[in-house]
GROMACS .gro file of C-alpha atoms in nm:
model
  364
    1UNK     CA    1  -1.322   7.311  -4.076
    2UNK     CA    2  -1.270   6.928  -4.189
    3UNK     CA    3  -1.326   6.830  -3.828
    4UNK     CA    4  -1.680   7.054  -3.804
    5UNK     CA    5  -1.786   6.890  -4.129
    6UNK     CA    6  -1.735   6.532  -4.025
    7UNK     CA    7  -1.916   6.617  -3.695
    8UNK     CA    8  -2.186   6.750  -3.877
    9UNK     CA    9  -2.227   6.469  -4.124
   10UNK     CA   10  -2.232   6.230  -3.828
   11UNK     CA   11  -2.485   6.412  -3.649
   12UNK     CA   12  -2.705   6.365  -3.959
   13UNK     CA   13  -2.605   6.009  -4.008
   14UNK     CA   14  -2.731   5.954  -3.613
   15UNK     CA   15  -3.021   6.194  -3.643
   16UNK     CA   16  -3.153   6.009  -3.984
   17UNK     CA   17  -3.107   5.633  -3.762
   18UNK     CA   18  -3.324   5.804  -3.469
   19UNK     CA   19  -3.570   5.887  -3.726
   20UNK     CA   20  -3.586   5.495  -3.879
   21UNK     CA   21  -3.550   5.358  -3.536
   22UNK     CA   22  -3.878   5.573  -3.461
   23UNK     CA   23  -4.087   5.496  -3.728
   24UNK     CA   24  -4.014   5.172  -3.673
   25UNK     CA   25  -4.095   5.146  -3.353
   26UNK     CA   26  -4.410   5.321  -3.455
   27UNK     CA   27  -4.468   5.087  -3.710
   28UNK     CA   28  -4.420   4.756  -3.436
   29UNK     CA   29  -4.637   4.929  -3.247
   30UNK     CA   30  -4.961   4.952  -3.512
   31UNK     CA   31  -4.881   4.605  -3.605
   32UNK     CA   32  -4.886   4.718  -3.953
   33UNK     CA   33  -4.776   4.984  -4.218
   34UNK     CA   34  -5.070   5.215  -4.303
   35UNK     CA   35  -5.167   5.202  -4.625
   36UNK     CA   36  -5.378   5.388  -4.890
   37UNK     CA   37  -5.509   5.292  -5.257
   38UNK     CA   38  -5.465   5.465  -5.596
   39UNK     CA   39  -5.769   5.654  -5.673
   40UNK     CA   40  -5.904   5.695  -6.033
   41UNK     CA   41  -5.970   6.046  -6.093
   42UNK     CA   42  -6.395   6.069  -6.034
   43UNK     CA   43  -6.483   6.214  -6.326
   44UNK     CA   44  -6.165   6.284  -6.535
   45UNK     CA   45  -6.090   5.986  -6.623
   46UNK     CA   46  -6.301   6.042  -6.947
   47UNK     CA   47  -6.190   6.411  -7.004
   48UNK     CA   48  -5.946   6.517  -7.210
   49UNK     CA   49  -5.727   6.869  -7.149
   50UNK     CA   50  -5.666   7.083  -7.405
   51UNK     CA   51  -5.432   7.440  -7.376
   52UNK     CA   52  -5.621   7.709  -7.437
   53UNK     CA   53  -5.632   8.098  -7.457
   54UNK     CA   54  -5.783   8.390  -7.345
   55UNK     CA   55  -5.891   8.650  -7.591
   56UNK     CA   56  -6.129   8.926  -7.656
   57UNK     CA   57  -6.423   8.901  -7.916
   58UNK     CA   58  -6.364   9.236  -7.997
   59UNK     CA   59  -5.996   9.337  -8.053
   60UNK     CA   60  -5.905   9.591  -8.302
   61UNK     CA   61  -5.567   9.745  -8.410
   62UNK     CA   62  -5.649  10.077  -8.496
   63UNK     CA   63  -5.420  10.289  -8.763
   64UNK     CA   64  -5.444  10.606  -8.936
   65UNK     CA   65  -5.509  10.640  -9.307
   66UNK     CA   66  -5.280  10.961  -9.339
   67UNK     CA   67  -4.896  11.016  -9.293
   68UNK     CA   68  -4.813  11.273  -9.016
   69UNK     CA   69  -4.580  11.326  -8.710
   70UNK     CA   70  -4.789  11.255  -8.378
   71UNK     CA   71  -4.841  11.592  -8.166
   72UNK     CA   72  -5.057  11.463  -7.888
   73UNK     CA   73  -5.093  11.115  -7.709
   74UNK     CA   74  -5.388  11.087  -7.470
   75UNK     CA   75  -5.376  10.756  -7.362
   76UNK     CA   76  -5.147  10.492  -7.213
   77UNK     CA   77  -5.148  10.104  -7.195
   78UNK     CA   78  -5.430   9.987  -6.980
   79UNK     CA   79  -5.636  10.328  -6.985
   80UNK     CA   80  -6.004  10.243  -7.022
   81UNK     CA   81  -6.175  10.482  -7.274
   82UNK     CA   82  -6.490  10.582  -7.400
   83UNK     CA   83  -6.682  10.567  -7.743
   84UNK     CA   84  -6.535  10.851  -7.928
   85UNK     CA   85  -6.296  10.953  -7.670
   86UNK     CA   86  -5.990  11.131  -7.846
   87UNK     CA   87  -5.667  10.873  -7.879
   88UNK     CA   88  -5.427  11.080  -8.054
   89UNK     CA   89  -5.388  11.345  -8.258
   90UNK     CA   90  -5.134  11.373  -8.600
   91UNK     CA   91  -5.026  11.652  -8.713
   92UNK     CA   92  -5.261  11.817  -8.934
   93UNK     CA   93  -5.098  12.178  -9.062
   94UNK     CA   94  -5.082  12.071  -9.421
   95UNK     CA   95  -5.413  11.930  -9.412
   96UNK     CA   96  -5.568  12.256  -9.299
   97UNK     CA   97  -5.359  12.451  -9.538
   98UNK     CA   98  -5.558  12.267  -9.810
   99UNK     CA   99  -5.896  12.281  -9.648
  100UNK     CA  100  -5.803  12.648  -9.670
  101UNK     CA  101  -5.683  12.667 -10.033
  102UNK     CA  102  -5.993  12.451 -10.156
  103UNK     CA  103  -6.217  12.682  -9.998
  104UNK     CA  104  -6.061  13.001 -10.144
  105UNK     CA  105  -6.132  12.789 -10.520
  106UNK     CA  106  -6.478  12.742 -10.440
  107UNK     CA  107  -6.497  13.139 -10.387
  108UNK     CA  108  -6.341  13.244 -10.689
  109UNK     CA  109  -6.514  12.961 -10.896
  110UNK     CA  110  -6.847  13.126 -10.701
  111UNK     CA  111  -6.765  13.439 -10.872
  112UNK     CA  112  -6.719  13.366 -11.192
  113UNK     CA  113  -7.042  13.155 -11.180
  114UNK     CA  114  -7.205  13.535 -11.037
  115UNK     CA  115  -7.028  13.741 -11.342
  116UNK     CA  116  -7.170  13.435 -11.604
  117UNK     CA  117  -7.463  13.420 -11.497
  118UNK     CA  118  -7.508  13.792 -11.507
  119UNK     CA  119  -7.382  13.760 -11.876
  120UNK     CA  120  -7.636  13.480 -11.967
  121UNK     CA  121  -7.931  13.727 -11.832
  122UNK     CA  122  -7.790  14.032 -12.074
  123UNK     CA  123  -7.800  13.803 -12.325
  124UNK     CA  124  -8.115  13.666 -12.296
  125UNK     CA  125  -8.246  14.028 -12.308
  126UNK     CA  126  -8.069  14.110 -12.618
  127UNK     CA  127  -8.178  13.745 -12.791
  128UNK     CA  128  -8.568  13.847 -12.699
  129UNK     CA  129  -8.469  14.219 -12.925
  130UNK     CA  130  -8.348  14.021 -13.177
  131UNK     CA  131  -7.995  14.202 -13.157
  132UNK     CA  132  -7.799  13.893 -13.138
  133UNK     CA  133  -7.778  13.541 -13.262
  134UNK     CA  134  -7.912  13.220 -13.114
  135UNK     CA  135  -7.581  13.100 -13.139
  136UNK     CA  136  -7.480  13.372 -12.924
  137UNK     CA  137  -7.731  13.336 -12.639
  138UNK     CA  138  -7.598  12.956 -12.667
  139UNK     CA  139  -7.244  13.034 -12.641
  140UNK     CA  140  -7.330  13.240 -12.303
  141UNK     CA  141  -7.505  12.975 -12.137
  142UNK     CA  142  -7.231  12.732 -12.229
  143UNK     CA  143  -7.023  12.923 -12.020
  144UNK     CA  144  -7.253  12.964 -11.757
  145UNK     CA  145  -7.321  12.635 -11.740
  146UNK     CA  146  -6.910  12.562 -11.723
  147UNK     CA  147  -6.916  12.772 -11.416
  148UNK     CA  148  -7.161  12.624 -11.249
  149UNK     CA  149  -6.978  12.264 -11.304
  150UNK     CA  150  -6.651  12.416 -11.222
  151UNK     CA  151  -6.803  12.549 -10.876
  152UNK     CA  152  -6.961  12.219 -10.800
  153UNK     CA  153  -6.615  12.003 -10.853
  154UNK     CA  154  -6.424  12.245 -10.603
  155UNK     CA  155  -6.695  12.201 -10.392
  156UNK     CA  156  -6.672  11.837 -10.372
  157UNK     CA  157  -6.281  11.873 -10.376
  158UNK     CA  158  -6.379  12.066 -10.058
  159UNK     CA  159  -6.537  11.815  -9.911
  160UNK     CA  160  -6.269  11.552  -9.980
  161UNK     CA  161  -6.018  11.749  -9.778
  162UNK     CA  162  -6.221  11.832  -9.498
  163UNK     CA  163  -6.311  11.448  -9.463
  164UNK     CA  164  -5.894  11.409  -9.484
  165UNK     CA  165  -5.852  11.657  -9.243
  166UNK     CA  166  -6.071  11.399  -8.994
  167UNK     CA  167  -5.825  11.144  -9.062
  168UNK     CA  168  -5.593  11.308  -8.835
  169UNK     CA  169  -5.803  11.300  -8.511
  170UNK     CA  170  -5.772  10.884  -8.384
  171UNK     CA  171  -6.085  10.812  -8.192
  172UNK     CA  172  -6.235  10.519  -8.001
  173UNK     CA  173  -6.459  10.278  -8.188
  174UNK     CA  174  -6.578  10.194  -7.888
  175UNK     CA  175  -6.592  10.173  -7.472
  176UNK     CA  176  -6.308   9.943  -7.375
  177UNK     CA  177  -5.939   9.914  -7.242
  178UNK     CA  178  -5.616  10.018  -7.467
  179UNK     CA  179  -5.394   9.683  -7.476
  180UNK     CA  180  -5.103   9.829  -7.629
  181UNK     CA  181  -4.968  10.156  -7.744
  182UNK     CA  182  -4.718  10.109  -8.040
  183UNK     CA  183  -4.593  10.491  -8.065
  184UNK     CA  184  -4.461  10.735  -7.873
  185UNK     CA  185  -4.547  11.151  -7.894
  186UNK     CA  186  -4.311  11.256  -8.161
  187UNK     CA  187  -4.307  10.928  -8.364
  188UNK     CA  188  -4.420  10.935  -8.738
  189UNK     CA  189  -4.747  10.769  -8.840
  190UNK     CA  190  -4.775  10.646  -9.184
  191UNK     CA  191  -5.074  10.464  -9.351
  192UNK     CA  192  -5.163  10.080  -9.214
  193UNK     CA  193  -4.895  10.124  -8.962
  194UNK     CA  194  -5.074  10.015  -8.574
  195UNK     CA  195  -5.059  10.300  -8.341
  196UNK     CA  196  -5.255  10.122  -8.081
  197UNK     CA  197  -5.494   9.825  -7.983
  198UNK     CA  198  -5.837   9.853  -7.820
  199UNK     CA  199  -6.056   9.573  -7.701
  200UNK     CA  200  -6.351   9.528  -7.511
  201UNK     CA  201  -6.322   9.381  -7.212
  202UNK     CA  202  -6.729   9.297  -7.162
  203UNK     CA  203  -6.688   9.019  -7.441
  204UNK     CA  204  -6.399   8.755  -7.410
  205UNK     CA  205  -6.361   8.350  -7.454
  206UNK     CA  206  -6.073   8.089  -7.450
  207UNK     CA  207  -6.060   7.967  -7.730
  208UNK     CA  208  -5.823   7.618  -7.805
  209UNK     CA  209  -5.739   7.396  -8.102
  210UNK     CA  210  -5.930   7.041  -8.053
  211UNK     CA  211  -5.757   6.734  -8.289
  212UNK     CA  212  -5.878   6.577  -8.547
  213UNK     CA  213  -5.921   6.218  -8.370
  214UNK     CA  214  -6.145   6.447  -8.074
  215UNK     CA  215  -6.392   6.584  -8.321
  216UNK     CA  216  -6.595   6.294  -8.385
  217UNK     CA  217  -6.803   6.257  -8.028
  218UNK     CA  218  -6.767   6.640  -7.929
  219UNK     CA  219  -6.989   6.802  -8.143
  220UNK     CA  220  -7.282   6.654  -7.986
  221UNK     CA  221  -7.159   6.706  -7.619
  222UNK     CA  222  -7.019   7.055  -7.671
  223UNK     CA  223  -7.251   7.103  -7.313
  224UNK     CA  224  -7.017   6.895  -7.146
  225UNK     CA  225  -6.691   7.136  -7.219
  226UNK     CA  226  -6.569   7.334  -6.927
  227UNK     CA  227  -6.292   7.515  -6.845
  228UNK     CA  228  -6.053   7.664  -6.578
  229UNK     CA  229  -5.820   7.958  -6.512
  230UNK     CA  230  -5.570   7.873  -6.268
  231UNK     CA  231  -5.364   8.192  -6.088
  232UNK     CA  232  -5.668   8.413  -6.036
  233UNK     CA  233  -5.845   8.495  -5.677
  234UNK     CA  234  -6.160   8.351  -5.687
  235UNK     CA  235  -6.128   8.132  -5.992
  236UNK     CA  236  -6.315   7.831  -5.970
  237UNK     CA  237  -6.151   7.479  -6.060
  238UNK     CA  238  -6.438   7.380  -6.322
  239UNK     CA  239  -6.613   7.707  -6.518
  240UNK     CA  240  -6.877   7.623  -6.737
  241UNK     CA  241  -6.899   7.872  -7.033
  242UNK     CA  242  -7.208   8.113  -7.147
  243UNK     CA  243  -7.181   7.932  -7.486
  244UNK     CA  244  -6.928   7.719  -7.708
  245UNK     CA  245  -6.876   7.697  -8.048
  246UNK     CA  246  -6.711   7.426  -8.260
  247UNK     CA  247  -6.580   7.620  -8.583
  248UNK     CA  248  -6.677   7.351  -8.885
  249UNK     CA  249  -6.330   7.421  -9.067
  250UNK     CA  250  -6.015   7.216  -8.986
  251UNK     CA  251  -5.685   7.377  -9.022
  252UNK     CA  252  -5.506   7.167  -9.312
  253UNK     CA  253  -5.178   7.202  -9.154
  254UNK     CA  254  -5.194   7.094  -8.802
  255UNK     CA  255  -5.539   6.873  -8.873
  256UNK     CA  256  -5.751   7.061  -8.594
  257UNK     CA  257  -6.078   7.245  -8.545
  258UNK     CA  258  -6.129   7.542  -8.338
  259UNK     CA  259  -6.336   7.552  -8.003
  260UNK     CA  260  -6.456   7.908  -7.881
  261UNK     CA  261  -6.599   7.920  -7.564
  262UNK     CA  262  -6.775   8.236  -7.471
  263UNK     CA  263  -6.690   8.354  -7.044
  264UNK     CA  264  -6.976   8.510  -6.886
  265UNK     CA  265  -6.949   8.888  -6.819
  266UNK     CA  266  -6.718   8.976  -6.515
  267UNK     CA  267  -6.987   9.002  -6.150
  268UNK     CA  268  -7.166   8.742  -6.325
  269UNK     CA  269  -7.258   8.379  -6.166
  270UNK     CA  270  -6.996   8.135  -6.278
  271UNK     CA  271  -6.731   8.395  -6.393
  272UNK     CA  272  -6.404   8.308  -6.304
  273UNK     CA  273  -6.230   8.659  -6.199
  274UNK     CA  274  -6.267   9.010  -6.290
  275UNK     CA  275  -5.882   8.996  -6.343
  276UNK     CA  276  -5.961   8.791  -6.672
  277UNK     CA  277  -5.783   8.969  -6.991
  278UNK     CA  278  -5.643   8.868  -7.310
  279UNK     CA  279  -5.372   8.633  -7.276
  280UNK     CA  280  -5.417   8.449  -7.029
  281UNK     CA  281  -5.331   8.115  -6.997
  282UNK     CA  282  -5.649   7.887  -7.010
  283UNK     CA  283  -5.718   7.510  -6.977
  284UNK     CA  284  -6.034   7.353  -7.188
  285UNK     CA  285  -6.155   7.038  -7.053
  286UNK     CA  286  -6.331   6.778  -7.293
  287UNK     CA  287  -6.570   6.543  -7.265
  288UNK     CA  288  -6.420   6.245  -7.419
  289UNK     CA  289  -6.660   5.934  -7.641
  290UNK     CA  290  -6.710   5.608  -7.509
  291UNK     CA  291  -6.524   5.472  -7.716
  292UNK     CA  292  -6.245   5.660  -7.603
  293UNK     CA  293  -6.308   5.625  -7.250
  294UNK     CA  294  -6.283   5.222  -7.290
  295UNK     CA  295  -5.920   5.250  -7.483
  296UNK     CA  296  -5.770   5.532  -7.294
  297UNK     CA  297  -5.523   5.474  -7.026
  298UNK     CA  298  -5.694   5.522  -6.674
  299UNK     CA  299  -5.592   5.825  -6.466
  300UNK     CA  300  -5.434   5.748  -6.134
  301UNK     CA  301  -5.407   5.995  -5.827
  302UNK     CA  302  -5.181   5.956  -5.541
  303UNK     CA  303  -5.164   6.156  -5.171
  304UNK     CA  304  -4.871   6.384  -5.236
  305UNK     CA  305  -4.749   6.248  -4.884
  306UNK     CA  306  -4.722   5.935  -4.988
  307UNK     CA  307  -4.482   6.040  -5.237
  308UNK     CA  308  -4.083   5.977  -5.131
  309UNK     CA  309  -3.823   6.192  -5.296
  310UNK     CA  310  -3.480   6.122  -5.245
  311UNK     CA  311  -3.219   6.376  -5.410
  312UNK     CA  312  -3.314   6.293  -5.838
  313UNK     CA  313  -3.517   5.965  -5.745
  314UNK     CA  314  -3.891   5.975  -5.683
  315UNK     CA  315  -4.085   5.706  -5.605
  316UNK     CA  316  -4.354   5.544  -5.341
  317UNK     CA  317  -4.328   5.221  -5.116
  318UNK     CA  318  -4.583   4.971  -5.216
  319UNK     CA  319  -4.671   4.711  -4.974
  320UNK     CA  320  -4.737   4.347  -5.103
  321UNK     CA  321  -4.981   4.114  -4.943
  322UNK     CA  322  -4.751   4.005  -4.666
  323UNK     CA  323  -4.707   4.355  -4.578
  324UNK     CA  324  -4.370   4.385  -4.699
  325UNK     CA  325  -4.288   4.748  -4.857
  326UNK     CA  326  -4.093   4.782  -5.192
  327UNK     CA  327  -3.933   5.056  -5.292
  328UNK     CA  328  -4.085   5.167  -5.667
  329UNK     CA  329  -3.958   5.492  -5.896
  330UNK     CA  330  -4.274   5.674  -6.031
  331UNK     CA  331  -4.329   5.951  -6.272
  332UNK     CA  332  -4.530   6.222  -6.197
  333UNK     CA  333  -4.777   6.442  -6.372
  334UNK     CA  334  -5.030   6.711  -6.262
  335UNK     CA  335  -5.078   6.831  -5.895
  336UNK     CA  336  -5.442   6.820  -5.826
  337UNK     CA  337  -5.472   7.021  -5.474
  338UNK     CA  338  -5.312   6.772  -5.184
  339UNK     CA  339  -5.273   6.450  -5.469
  340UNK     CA  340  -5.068   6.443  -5.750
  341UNK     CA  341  -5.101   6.234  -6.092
  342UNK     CA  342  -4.911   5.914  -6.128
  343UNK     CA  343  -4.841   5.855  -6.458
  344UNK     CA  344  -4.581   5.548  -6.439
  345UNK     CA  345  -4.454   5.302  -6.205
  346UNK     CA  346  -4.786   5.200  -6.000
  347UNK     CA  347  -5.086   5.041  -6.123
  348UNK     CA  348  -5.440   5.016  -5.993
  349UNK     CA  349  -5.511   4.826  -5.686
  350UNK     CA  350  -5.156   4.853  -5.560
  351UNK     CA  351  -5.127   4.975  -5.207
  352UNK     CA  352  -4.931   5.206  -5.107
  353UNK     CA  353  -4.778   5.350  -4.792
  354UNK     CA  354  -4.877   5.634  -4.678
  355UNK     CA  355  -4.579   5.735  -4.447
  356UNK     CA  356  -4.291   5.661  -4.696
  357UNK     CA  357  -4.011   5.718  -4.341
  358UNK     CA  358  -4.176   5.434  -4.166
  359UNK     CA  359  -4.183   5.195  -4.494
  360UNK     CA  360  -3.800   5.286  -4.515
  361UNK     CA  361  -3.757   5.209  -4.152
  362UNK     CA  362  -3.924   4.827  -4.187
  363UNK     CA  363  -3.785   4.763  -4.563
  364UNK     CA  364  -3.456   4.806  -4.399
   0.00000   0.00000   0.00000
C-alpha cells in the first residue's frame, strides 16, 4: 500500500510538471502572458445593498374569542381558501345549551307579560266603574310594565348568546393562503391563543431597515431603489418595485428607518416569480448620494478564471510592466454570474492574468 501511494504521488508530481512545462511552452509561444483588467462594477459602484424581506401586506393571526376543545379542522398549511370559507370549528354544546335556556326565559317572561297585561285591561275596566282606586289601576300597570322590561332583557340576553354561539365557527376574513396552522383536531382553544395564520398572497413587498447615515439622499431618489430575489425560476437580477415607501420614524434602538417596497402582482410585467411568499430572502439595492459615491471605496470585479486557489490560499497573478507575474493573496466577496468581487489584495489598473497555470509556469 506504501509503495502504491508513493507511485501515485509521483505520478502527480510528473503530471503537475507536464502541466507547467505546457503552459509554458504555451506561454513562449504567444510571446506574452494574457492579461485582463479589474473592472469597476458599471453601475454599482454607487449602490448600496441592503438585506431585506419578503412579507405580505395582509397577514393576520386569527384566534377565537371563546374557550372550547376543537372538533373539526378543515384546512392545512398552504391550503388556499375563500372569503368566509369555514376554518375550524370549537366545540359549541354548552353554548347551544344556553341559546336554548335563554330562549325558554324569553317564553316564560312572554307569558307573564300575556297574564299582566290581561290584568292591566280588567283593571282599566273596573277604574272606568269607579270600583277601584287609581292607585290600583297604577299598581297593575307597574307590573305590566315590569314584564314587559323583564321580556325585553332576556331578549337581549338572547341575543348575546346566539352572537357567542358564532364565536365558535372560525371563518376566513378573506381569499388567501393559510401560512401556518398552530393546532391540531382535539387541541383546546382558549381566548387570544393563534389557531392559524392567513395572508393574502395578491399583496406582498420586501421590506428592509435603511441606516441612519443612508437616509439623507434617499428620500428624494426612492425611484432609483430596486431589488432582487435570487433562487427563483425566472427571477430577474434587477426588479423595480410597483411603489416604495420610506416610513418617516427611525427605530431609537438600532438608528434606522424602514423601506417598504410594494412587488407587482404575480403574471404581472416586472414580477419576479409566482413562487414569491413570505419569507423569503430579499436583497434591496440603493441608490447611494454623491457625496457618498466620491468617499466610498470603489467596487472591483474580477473573471472568476482568473482566480487561483491553492488548498486555504486564494489569490491572482498580477503581471508588472515587464511582464513578470507575481503571485498576490486576495479576498473575495460576492459572485456576480462568471466574475466575482475583489475586495482586498488588487487595486485598479493592475493587470492580471487570466490563465493563473501558465503565470505559475513562467513565475517559476
Amino acid at each position: 500500500m506504501k509503495c502504491l501511494h508513493r507511485m501515485s504521488l509521483v505520478a502527480l508530481a510528473a503530471l503537475s510538471m507536464v502541466g507547467a512545462a505546457s503552459a509554458a511552452e504555451a506561454v513562449a509561444e504567444g510571446g506574452a502572458l494574457v492579461t485582463v483588467e479589474l473592472r469597476s462594477a458599471a453601475g454599482q459602484s454607487n449602490e448600496t445593498s441592503l438585506d431585506g424581506v419578503v412579507e405580505a401586506v395582509r397577514q393576520t393571526r386569527l384566534s377565537t374569542q371563546v374557550a372550547g376543545a376543537i372538533v373539526a379542522l378543515q384546512v392545512k398549511a398552504g391550503d388556499r381558501v375563500k372569503a368566509g370559507q369555514e376554518l375550524l370549528r370549537i366545540d359549541a354544546s354548552a353554548a347551544q345549551q344556553g341559546v336554548a335556556a335563554s330562549a325558554s326565559q324569553v317564553e316564560a317572561a312572554q307569558a307573564q307579560l300575556k297574564v299582566a297585561a290581561s290584568e292591566l285591561a280588567r283593571q282599566r275596566q273596573l277604574h272606568q266603574k269607579q270600583y277601584i282606586s287609581q292607585a290600583a289601576l297604577e299598581r297593575s300597570q307597574a307590573q305590566w310594565e315590569a314584564a314587559q322590561a323583564q321580556v325585553n332583557a332576556l331578549q337581549a340576553q338572547t341575543r348575546v348568546a346566539q352572537a357567542q354561539s358564532g364565536f365558535f365557527l372560525l371563518k376566513a376574513p378573506y381569499a388567501g393562503v393559510v401560512s401556518e396552522v398552530a393546532v391540531t383536531l382535539g387541541d383546546m382553544a382558549l381566548p387570544g391563543r393563534p389557531l392559524l395564520t392567513l395572508h393574502d398572497p395578491s399583496a406582498l413587498r420586501v421590506t428592509a431597515a435603511v441606516p441612519q447615515a443612508l437616509l439623507g439622499s434617499l428620500s428624494s431618489r426612492l425611484d432609483q431603489v430596486r431589488y432582487e430575489i435570487n433562487g427563483l425560476a425566472g427571477s430577474a437580477a434587477r426588479l423595480q418595485p410597483a411603489s416604495v415607501e420610506l416610513l418617516p420614524t427611525i427605530d431609537a434602538a438600532s438608528h434606522t428607518a424602514q423601506i417598504r417596497l410594494a412587488l407587482p402582482p404575480a403574471g404581472a410585467t416586472g414580477a419576479a416569480s409566482t413562487a414569491v411568499m413570505p419569507g423569503l430572502f430579499a436583497r434591496v439595492w440603493l441608490p447611494a448620494g454623491a457625496a457618498s459615491a466620491k468617499a466610498g471605496p470603489q467596487r472591483l470585479f474580477l473573471p472568476a478564471s482568473a482566480i487561483l486557489r491553492r488548498a486555504e490560499l486564494t489569490g491572482a497573478y498580477v503581471v508588472d510592466a515587464q511582464g513578470k507575474p507575481s503571485l498576490r493573496q486576495v479576498r473575495l466577496g460576492r459572485v456576480s454570474g462568471d466574475e466575482v468581487e475583489v475586495l482586498t489584495g488588487l487595486r485598479p489598473g493592475d493587470k492580471v492574468a487570466a490563465d493563473p497555470q501558465a503565470a505559475a509556469a513562467v513565475a517559476r
